[in-house]
Coordinates of C-alpha atoms in Angstrom, one line a residue:
Chain I
X101 CA 6.8 -4.6 3.1
X102 CA 6.1 -3.9 6.6
X103 CA 7.1 -0.3 7.5
X104 CA 8.3 0.4 11.2
X105 CA 5.3 1.1 13.4
X106 CA 4.9 4.5 14.6
X107 CA 2.9 3.6 17.6
X108 CA 4.9 4.1 20.8
X109 CA 3.4 1.7 23.1
X110 CA 3.7 -1.4 20.7
X111 CA 7.4 -0.3 19.9
X112 CA 8.4 -0.2 23.4
X113 CA 6.6 -2.9 24.7
X114 CA 8.1 -5.3 21.9
X115 CA 11.7 -3.8 22.7
X116 CA 11.4 -4.9 26.2
X117 CA 9.8 -8.3 25.5
X118 CA 11.6 -9.8 22.7
X119 CA 14.8 -10.8 24.8
X120 CA 12.5 -12.4 27.3
X121 CA 10.5 -14.3 24.7
X122 CA 13.9 -15.5 23.4
X123 CA 15.3 -16.8 26.5
X124 CA 11.9 -18.4 27.2
X125 CA 12.0 -20.3 24.0
X126 CA 15.5 -21.4 24.7
X127 CA 14.0 -22.4 28.4
X128 CA 11.3 -24.6 26.6
X129 CA 14.0 -26.3 24.3
X130 CA 16.6 -27.0 26.8
X131 CA 14.1 -28.3 29.6
X132 CA 12.1 -30.1 27.0
X133 CA 12.5 -33.4 28.9
X134 CA 11.5 -32.2 32.2
X135 CA 8.8 -29.8 31.8
X136 CA 6.1 -29.3 28.8
X137 CA 7.5 -28.3 25.6
X138 CA 10.3 -29.4 23.3
X139 CA 12.0 -28.6 20.1
X140 CA 8.9 -27.7 18.1
X141 CA 7.3 -25.6 20.4
X142 CA 10.3 -23.9 21.5
X143 CA 11.2 -23.2 17.7
X144 CA 7.7 -21.9 17.4
X145 CA 8.1 -19.2 20.0
X146 CA 11.3 -18.3 18.8
X147 CA 9.9 -17.5 15.4
X148 CA 7.0 -15.7 17.3
X149 CA 9.9 -13.5 18.9
X150 CA 11.0 -12.7 15.4
X151 CA 7.4 -12.1 14.0
X152 CA 7.0 -9.7 16.8
X153 CA 10.1 -7.7 16.1
X154 CA 9.0 -7.6 12.1
X155 CA 5.7 -6.1 12.8
X156 CA 6.6 -3.7 15.4
X157 CA 10.3 -2.5 14.3
X158 CA 9.8 -3.1 10.5
X159 CA 11.0 -5.8 8.3
X160 CA 14.5 -4.2 7.5
X161 CA 15.5 -4.1 11.3
X162 CA 14.5 -7.8 11.3
X163 CA 16.4 -8.7 8.2
X164 CA 19.6 -7.3 10.0
X165 CA 19.0 -10.2 12.6
X166 CA 17.7 -12.9 10.4
X167 CA 17.7 -12.5 6.6
X168 CA 16.3 -14.9 4.3
X169 CA 19.6 -16.3 3.5
X170 CA 20.4 -17.1 7.1
X171 CA 17.0 -18.6 7.7
X172 CA 17.8 -21.0 4.9
X173 CA 21.2 -21.8 6.2
X174 CA 20.0 -22.2 9.8
X175 CA 17.0 -24.6 8.6
X176 CA 19.6 -26.8 6.9
X177 CA 21.7 -26.8 10.0
X178 CA 19.0 -27.8 12.1
X179 CA 17.9 -30.8 9.8
X180 CA 21.8 -31.7 9.8
X181 CA 21.9 -31.6 13.3
X182 CA 18.8 -33.9 13.6
X183 CA 19.9 -36.5 10.8
X184 CA 23.5 -36.3 12.0
X185 CA 22.6 -37.4 15.5
X186 CA 20.3 -39.9 13.8
X187 CA 23.1 -41.2 11.6
X188 CA 25.7 -41.2 14.0
X189 CA 23.8 -43.8 16.2
X190 CA 23.3 -45.8 13.0
X191 CA 27.2 -45.9 12.4
X192 CA 27.8 -46.7 15.9
X193 CA 26.0 -49.9 15.5
X194 CA 22.5 -49.2 17.1
X195 CA 19.1 -48.3 15.4
X196 CA 18.1 -44.9 14.1
X197 CA 18.2 -42.1 16.9
X198 CA 19.1 -44.9 19.4
X199 CA 21.0 -42.4 21.8
X200 CA 22.5 -44.9 24.0
X201 CA 25.3 -45.6 21.7
X202 CA 26.4 -42.1 21.7
X203 CA 27.8 -43.1 25.3
X204 CA 30.8 -44.4 23.7
X205 CA 32.0 -41.3 21.9
X206 CA 30.8 -38.9 24.6
X207 CA 32.3 -41.4 27.3
X208 CA 29.1 -41.3 29.7
X209 CA 26.8 -43.9 31.0
X210 CA 24.0 -44.9 28.4
X211 CA 21.4 -43.0 30.5
X212 CA 23.3 -39.6 30.3
X213 CA 23.9 -40.3 26.5
X214 CA 20.4 -40.7 26.1
X215 CA 19.7 -37.4 27.7
X216 CA 22.2 -35.4 25.7
X217 CA 21.1 -37.1 22.6
X218 CA 17.6 -36.0 23.0
X219 CA 18.9 -32.4 23.9
X220 CA 20.8 -32.1 20.7
X221 CA 18.0 -33.5 18.5
X222 CA 15.8 -31.0 20.0
X223 CA 17.7 -28.2 19.4
X224 CA 18.2 -29.1 15.9
X225 CA 14.4 -29.4 15.6
X226 CA 14.0 -26.0 17.1
X227 CA 16.5 -24.5 14.8
X228 CA 14.8 -25.9 11.6
X229 CA 11.2 -24.9 12.8
X230 CA 12.2 -21.6 13.7
X231 CA 14.1 -21.0 10.5
X232 CA 11.1 -22.3 8.3
X233 CA 8.7 -20.2 10.3
X234 CA 10.7 -17.2 9.6
X235 CA 10.9 -18.1 6.1
X236 CA 7.1 -18.4 5.9
X237 CA 6.7 -15.0 7.6
X238 CA 9.0 -13.3 5.3
X239 CA 7.2 -14.8 2.4
X240 CA 3.9 -13.9 3.4
X241 CA 4.8 -10.2 4.5
X242 CA 6.9 -9.7 1.4
X243 CA 4.3 -11.1 -1.1
X244 CA 3.0 -7.9 -2.3
X245 CA 6.4 -6.3 -3.1
X246 CA 7.1 -5.9 -6.9
X247 CA 9.2 -8.9 -8.5
X248 CA 12.2 -6.6 -9.0
X249 CA 12.2 -5.6 -5.2
X250 CA 12.0 -9.4 -4.5
X251 CA 14.9 -10.1 -6.7
X252 CA 17.1 -7.3 -5.1
X253 CA 16.5 -9.3 -1.8
X254 CA 17.1 -12.5 -2.8
Chain N
X1 CA -10.7 -26.0 48.5
X2 CA -10.5 -27.5 45.2
X3 CA -14.3 -27.2 45.1
X4 CA -13.9 -23.3 45.4
X5 CA -11.4 -23.3 42.3
X6 CA -13.8 -25.5 40.5
X7 CA -16.5 -23.0 40.9
X8 CA -14.3 -20.0 39.8
X9 CA -13.1 -22.1 36.7
X10 CA -16.9 -22.7 35.8
X11 CA -17.8 -18.9 36.2
X12 CA -14.6 -18.3 34.0
X13 CA -16.4 -20.7 31.5
X14 CA -19.5 -18.7 31.5
X15 CA -17.6 -15.3 30.9
X16 CA -15.6 -17.3 27.9
X17 CA -19.3 -18.0 26.6
X18 CA -20.3 -14.2 26.8
X19 CA -17.0 -13.2 25.1
X20 CA -17.5 -16.0 22.5
X21 CA -20.9 -14.5 21.7
X22 CA -19.2 -11.1 21.0
X23 CA -16.5 -12.6 19.0
X24 CA -19.1 -14.4 16.7
X25 CA -21.9 -11.8 16.5
X26 CA -19.9 -8.5 16.8
X27 CA -20.8 -6.0 14.2
X28 CA -17.3 -5.0 13.3
X29 CA -13.9 -6.7 13.1
X30 CA -12.8 -4.8 16.0
X31 CA -15.4 -6.2 18.3
X32 CA -14.2 -9.6 17.1
X33 CA -10.8 -8.9 17.8
X34 CA -11.5 -7.5 21.4
X35 CA -13.7 -10.7 22.2
X36 CA -10.8 -13.1 21.2
X37 CA -8.1 -11.2 23.2
X38 CA -10.6 -11.3 26.1
X39 CA -11.1 -15.0 25.5
X40 CA -7.5 -15.6 25.5
X41 CA -7.0 -13.9 28.9
X42 CA -9.7 -15.9 30.3
X43 CA -8.2 -19.1 29.0
X44 CA -4.9 -18.3 30.7
X45 CA -6.5 -18.0 34.2
X46 CA -8.5 -21.1 33.6
X47 CA -5.4 -23.0 32.7
X48 CA -3.9 -21.7 36.1
X49 CA -6.8 -22.9 37.9
X50 CA -6.5 -26.2 36.4
X51 CA -2.8 -26.2 37.3
X52 CA -4.0 -25.5 40.9
X53 CA -6.6 -28.2 41.0
X54 CA -4.2 -31.0 39.6
X55 CA -1.3 -29.8 41.8
X56 CA 1.1 -29.2 38.8
X57 CA 1.3 -25.4 39.0
X58 CA 4.9 -25.5 37.8
X59 CA 3.8 -26.9 34.4
X60 CA 0.6 -25.1 33.8
X61 CA 2.5 -21.8 34.4
X62 CA 4.7 -22.6 31.5
X63 CA 1.6 -23.2 29.3
X64 CA -0.1 -20.3 30.3
X65 CA 2.9 -18.1 29.7
X66 CA 3.1 -19.3 26.3
X67 CA -0.4 -18.8 25.8
X68 CA -0.4 -15.2 26.7
X69 CA 2.6 -14.6 24.7
X70 CA 1.0 -15.9 21.4
X71 CA -2.5 -14.2 22.5
X72 CA -0.3 -10.7 22.6
X73 CA 1.5 -11.3 19.3
X74 CA -1.6 -12.4 17.6
X75 CA -3.6 -9.6 18.5
X76 CA -0.8 -7.1 17.4
X77 CA -0.2 -8.9 14.2
X78 CA -4.0 -8.8 13.6
X79 CA -4.3 -5.2 14.3
X80 CA -1.1 -4.6 11.9
X81 CA -3.1 -6.7 9.3
X82 CA -6.1 -4.6 9.5
X83 CA -4.2 -1.3 9.5
X84 CA -2.3 -2.5 6.3
X85 CA -5.4 -3.6 4.5
X86 CA -7.3 -0.8 5.4
X87 CA -10.5 -2.3 6.7
X88 CA -10.8 0.0 9.8
Chain R
X128 CA 57.9 61.1 -26.8
X129 CA 59.6 57.5 -27.0
X130 CA 60.9 58.1 -23.5
X131 CA 57.7 58.7 -21.9
X132 CA 56.1 55.7 -23.9
X133 CA 58.7 53.7 -22.9
X134 CA 58.4 54.7 -19.2
X135 CA 54.7 54.1 -19.4
X136 CA 55.1 50.4 -20.9
X137 CA 57.8 49.5 -18.4
X138 CA 55.5 51.0 -15.4
X139 CA 52.2 48.8 -17.2
X140 CA 54.7 45.8 -17.1
X141 CA 55.7 46.5 -13.7
X142 CA 52.0 46.8 -12.5
X143 CA 50.9 43.6 -14.2
X144 CA 53.8 41.8 -12.5
X145 CA 53.1 43.2 -9.1
X146 CA 49.6 42.1 -9.6
X147 CA 50.4 38.6 -10.8
X148 CA 52.8 38.3 -7.7
X149 CA 50.0 39.4 -5.6
X150 CA 47.4 36.8 -7.1
X151 CA 50.1 34.1 -6.8
X152 CA 50.8 34.8 -3.1
X153 CA 47.2 35.1 -2.4
X154 CA 46.5 31.6 -4.1
X155 CA 49.3 29.9 -2.3
X156 CA 48.0 31.5 1.0
X157 CA 44.5 30.2 0.6
X158 CA 45.9 26.8 -0.9
X159 CA 48.2 26.6 2.4
X160 CA 45.2 27.4 4.5
X161 CA 42.9 25.0 2.9
X162 CA 45.4 22.4 3.3
X163 CA 46.0 23.0 6.7
X164 CA 42.2 23.4 7.5
X165 CA 41.7 20.0 5.8
X166 CA 44.2 18.2 7.8
X167 CA 42.9 19.8 11.0
X168 CA 39.2 18.7 9.9
X169 CA 40.4 15.3 9.2
X170 CA 42.5 14.8 12.4
X171 CA 39.2 15.9 14.4
X172 CA 37.0 13.8 12.4
X173 CA 39.5 10.9 13.0
X174 CA 39.7 11.5 16.9
X175 CA 36.0 11.9 16.9
X176 CA 35.5 8.6 15.4
X177 CA 38.1 7.1 17.5
X178 CA 36.1 8.4 20.5
X179 CA 32.6 7.5 19.3
X180 CA 33.9 4.1 18.2
X181 CA 35.3 3.4 21.6
X182 CA 32.2 4.7 23.3
X183 CA 30.1 2.6 21.2
X184 CA 32.0 -0.5 22.0
X185 CA 31.9 0.3 25.6
X186 CA 28.3 0.9 25.8
X187 CA 27.8 -2.2 23.6
X188 CA 29.8 -4.2 26.1
X189 CA 27.9 -2.8 28.9
X190 CA 24.7 -3.4 27.3
X191 CA 25.6 -7.3 26.6
X192 CA 26.8 -7.7 30.1
X193 CA 23.7 -6.1 31.7
X194 CA 21.0 -8.0 29.4
X195 CA 22.9 -11.2 30.3
X196 CA 22.8 -10.6 34.0
X197 CA 18.8 -9.9 33.7
X198 CA 18.0 -12.7 31.6
X199 CA 20.2 -14.9 33.6
X200 CA 17.8 -14.2 36.7
X201 CA 14.9 -14.7 34.5
X202 CA 16.3 -18.1 33.3
X203 CA 16.7 -19.0 37.0
X204 CA 13.3 -17.9 37.9
X205 CA 12.0 -20.4 35.2
X206 CA 14.3 -23.3 35.5
X207 CA 14.6 -23.7 39.5
X208 CA 17.5 -26.2 38.7
X209 CA 20.9 -25.2 39.9
X210 CA 23.1 -27.9 39.0
X211 CA 26.2 -27.2 36.9
X212 CA 25.0 -28.5 33.7
X213 CA 21.7 -26.3 33.5
X214 CA 23.5 -23.1 34.8
X215 CA 26.2 -23.7 32.0
X216 CA 23.1 -23.9 29.3
X217 CA 21.5 -21.1 30.7
X218 CA 24.6 -18.8 30.8
X219 CA 25.4 -19.9 27.1
X220 CA 21.7 -19.1 26.0
X221 CA 21.5 -15.9 27.9
X222 CA 24.9 -14.8 26.5
X223 CA 23.8 -15.7 23.0
X224 CA 20.3 -13.7 23.1
X225 CA 22.1 -10.8 25.0
X226 CA 24.8 -10.8 21.9
X227 CA 21.9 -10.9 19.4
X228 CA 19.5 -8.6 21.2
X229 CA 21.9 -6.1 23.1
X230 CA 20.4 -2.9 21.6
X231 CA 16.8 -3.7 22.5
X232 CA 16.5 -3.7 26.2
X233 CA 18.8 -0.5 27.1
X234 CA 17.7 1.7 24.4
X235 CA 16.8 5.5 25.7
X236 CA 18.1 4.7 29.2
X237 CA 20.4 7.0 30.9
X238 CA 23.1 4.8 32.5
X239 CA 23.7 5.5 36.0
X240 CA 20.0 5.9 37.7
X241 CA 18.8 2.4 36.9
X242 CA 18.7 1.2 40.4
X243 CA 16.9 4.4 41.7
X244 CA 14.4 3.9 38.7
X245 CA 13.8 0.3 39.6
X246 CA 13.2 1.0 43.5
X247 CA 10.7 3.8 42.8
X248 CA 9.0 1.7 40.2
X249 CA 8.7 -1.0 43.0
X250 CA 7.3 1.4 45.4
X251 CA 5.0 2.7 42.8
X252 CA 3.3 -0.8 42.3
X253 CA 1.3 -1.0 45.5
X254 CA -0.3 2.5 44.8
X255 CA -1.2 1.4 41.4
X256 CA -3.1 -2.1 42.9
X257 CA -4.9 0.3 45.1
X258 CA -6.0 2.6 42.2
X259 CA -7.3 -0.4 40.3
X260 CA -9.3 -1.8 43.3
X261 CA -10.8 1.6 43.7
X262 CA -11.5 1.8 40.2
X263 CA -13.0 -1.6 40.2
X264 CA -15.3 -0.8 42.7
X265 CA -16.6 2.3 41.1
X266 CA -17.3 0.8 37.5
X267 CA -19.0 -2.2 39.2
X268 CA -21.1 0.1 40.8
X269 CA -21.7 1.8 37.7
X270 CA -22.5 -1.1 35.5
X271 CA -24.7 -3.2 38.1
X272 CA -27.0 -0.2 38.6
X273 CA -30.3 -0.8 36.8
X274 CA -30.1 2.7 34.9
X275 CA -26.4 2.3 34.1
X276 CA -25.5 6.1 34.4
X277 CA -22.3 5.8 32.2
X278 CA -21.0 9.0 30.3
X279 CA -18.2 7.7 27.7
X280 CA -16.3 10.3 26.7
X281 CA -12.7 10.6 24.9
X282 CA -10.3 12.6 27.0
X283 CA -7.3 14.5 25.3
X284 CA -4.4 15.5 27.3
X285 CA -0.8 16.8 26.6
X286 CA 1.9 14.7 28.6
X287 CA 4.9 16.4 29.9
X288 CA 6.6 12.9 29.8
X289 CA 9.8 12.8 27.3
X290 CA 11.1 9.4 27.1
X291 CA 9.1 6.5 25.1
X292 CA 9.4 4.1 28.2
X293 CA 7.7 6.5 30.7
X294 CA 5.0 7.0 28.2
X295 CA 4.3 3.6 27.8
X296 CA 4.4 3.0 31.6
X297 CA 1.7 5.7 32.0
X298 CA -0.6 4.3 29.1
X299 CA -0.5 1.0 30.3
X300 CA -1.4 2.1 34.1
X301 CA -4.2 3.8 32.4
X302 CA -5.6 0.7 30.6
X303 CA -4.9 -1.4 33.7
X304 CA -7.3 0.7 35.6
X305 CA -10.8 -0.2 34.9
X306 CA -12.9 2.5 33.1
X307 CA -10.1 4.1 31.1
X308 CA -8.3 2.9 28.1
X309 CA -5.6 4.6 26.1
X310 CA -6.4 4.5 22.6
X311 CA -3.4 6.2 20.9
X312 CA -0.3 8.5 21.7
X313 CA 0.7 10.7 19.0
X314 CA 3.4 13.5 19.4
X315 CA 2.9 13.4 23.1
X316 CA -0.9 13.6 23.2
X317 CA -2.6 11.2 24.9
X318 CA -6.1 10.0 23.5
X319 CA -7.8 8.2 26.3
X320 CA -11.5 6.6 26.4
X321 CA -13.1 7.1 29.9
X322 CA -16.3 5.4 31.1
X323 CA -17.9 8.2 33.3
X324 CA -17.2 11.8 34.2
X325 CA -15.6 10.9 37.6
X326 CA -12.8 8.7 36.0
X327 CA -12.1 11.6 33.3
X328 CA -11.8 14.2 36.2
X329 CA -9.3 12.0 38.1
X330 CA -7.2 11.5 34.9
X331 CA -7.2 15.3 34.0
X332 CA -6.1 16.0 37.7
X333 CA -2.8 14.4 36.6
X334 CA -1.9 12.3 39.8
X335 CA -0.8 9.3 38.0
X336 CA 1.4 11.2 35.4
X337 CA 3.0 13.1 38.2
X338 CA 3.9 9.8 39.8
X339 CA 5.1 8.3 36.6
X340 CA 7.2 11.3 35.8
X341 CA 8.7 10.7 39.6
X342 CA 9.6 7.1 38.8
X343 CA 11.6 8.2 35.9
X344 CA 13.2 11.2 37.3
X345 CA 11.8 13.6 34.8
X346 CA 9.9 15.5 37.5
X347 CA 12.6 17.1 39.1
X348 CA 12.9 20.2 36.9
X349 CA 9.0 20.3 35.7
X350 CA 8.2 20.7 39.5
X351 CA 10.1 24.0 39.7
X352 CA 8.5 25.2 36.7
X353 CA 5.0 24.7 38.0
X354 CA 5.7 26.4 41.1
X355 CA 7.2 29.4 39.4
X356 CA 4.1 29.9 37.1
X357 CA 2.4 32.0 39.5
X358 CA -0.7 32.6 37.3
X359 CA -1.7 29.3 37.4
X360 CA -1.7 29.3 41.3
X361 CA -3.5 32.4 41.6
X362 CA -6.3 31.0 39.3
X363 CA -6.6 27.6 41.2
X364 CA -6.7 29.7 44.6
X365 CA -9.4 31.8 42.9
X366 CA -11.7 28.8 41.7

């Protein structure tokens, strides 16, 4: 269990930095098809922001924003988004993740449909990666708790 | 002008080697942590120089920002781990 | 004989009754007082709760809006695309982030003087860069000499800065200038590693601290105190 850090510098810098890191990660996800990055990288940066918050402000305050339960739900939602878009293309008569077929539902040209489909898939990947990374972080940093504590968290 | 940046980049690589010496043979773990942190900072500058040389500075700025971020978070987490395990 | 006994007993009975009545009146009084106090206390507390609740909600809303604006500026700086689709994405992302992290960016900030602080901070940066260049030259001259006349030492001084953000600004300024590294801040005491005596002396002069205090508006009352402290001025005049 990580306690809140008593260091003024780390705490204040983390406090100021975390919102910007989150916005930067979302920028990496949303602009994945123009600049370097994409779903996986953006998800890792998102998870890094939570790791920074957990290390500097203690695990309790991090759990208030992203608990283990929420991480599990969010990772499932991410995978569902990814698989759902792929399966939707399959239902509409194309191959798996054949985004051009999405144009029929969204009423846009196939090129725009490809762009939007890739964006949706990347958001799904980012959510899944972020949640799984958070789960790994929580699992590592709560490993030395006694089993009773862990059960109460569950 | 490109040659100028290449020369600066090579000089940075030499400095990275010096830091790598400290990170490899550092007597204590704090020396290693400081050496790794310095290597990260220098890698960031080398990335930006590469961006200038290849004329794609807008892309390399994104990469270098991620690098700086992960370097900072890695150092903080390492410090926290050392503090908790009581090795320092 | 019997008459006097009777009289005495009736007297006693009357006295007991009188005392009982007094007791009852006292009890009733305290009960009334207690309930009145209770209701007053409860009303006050409810008013306070209402007030703080609205205050909290208001500051929370202000924080969310302020954070969104700052993050949106950052997003535009990163993105560089100003078509409707990307701007909408940016607004959604920034609002979501601000909703999740509204209490981080504006903790411990006195609302109202943000603009002055920002202007003073921007004015502080050129001075800091000049200081960094001077210290760079000093440290390079120290290190490149054959004898390397360094004198490493740890300087400990008590700061007059109050908020965490001003302490962090001072600590990072000290670390940015070559030759000095902030090691720790504990209860307002800075532990700074200095490379040479000259750097340590500059640190002890407290010029940087005064400037940081000026940025975050903590200097105004402290300067007056310093002027009123006549003994210190006398001492500096004598030495």
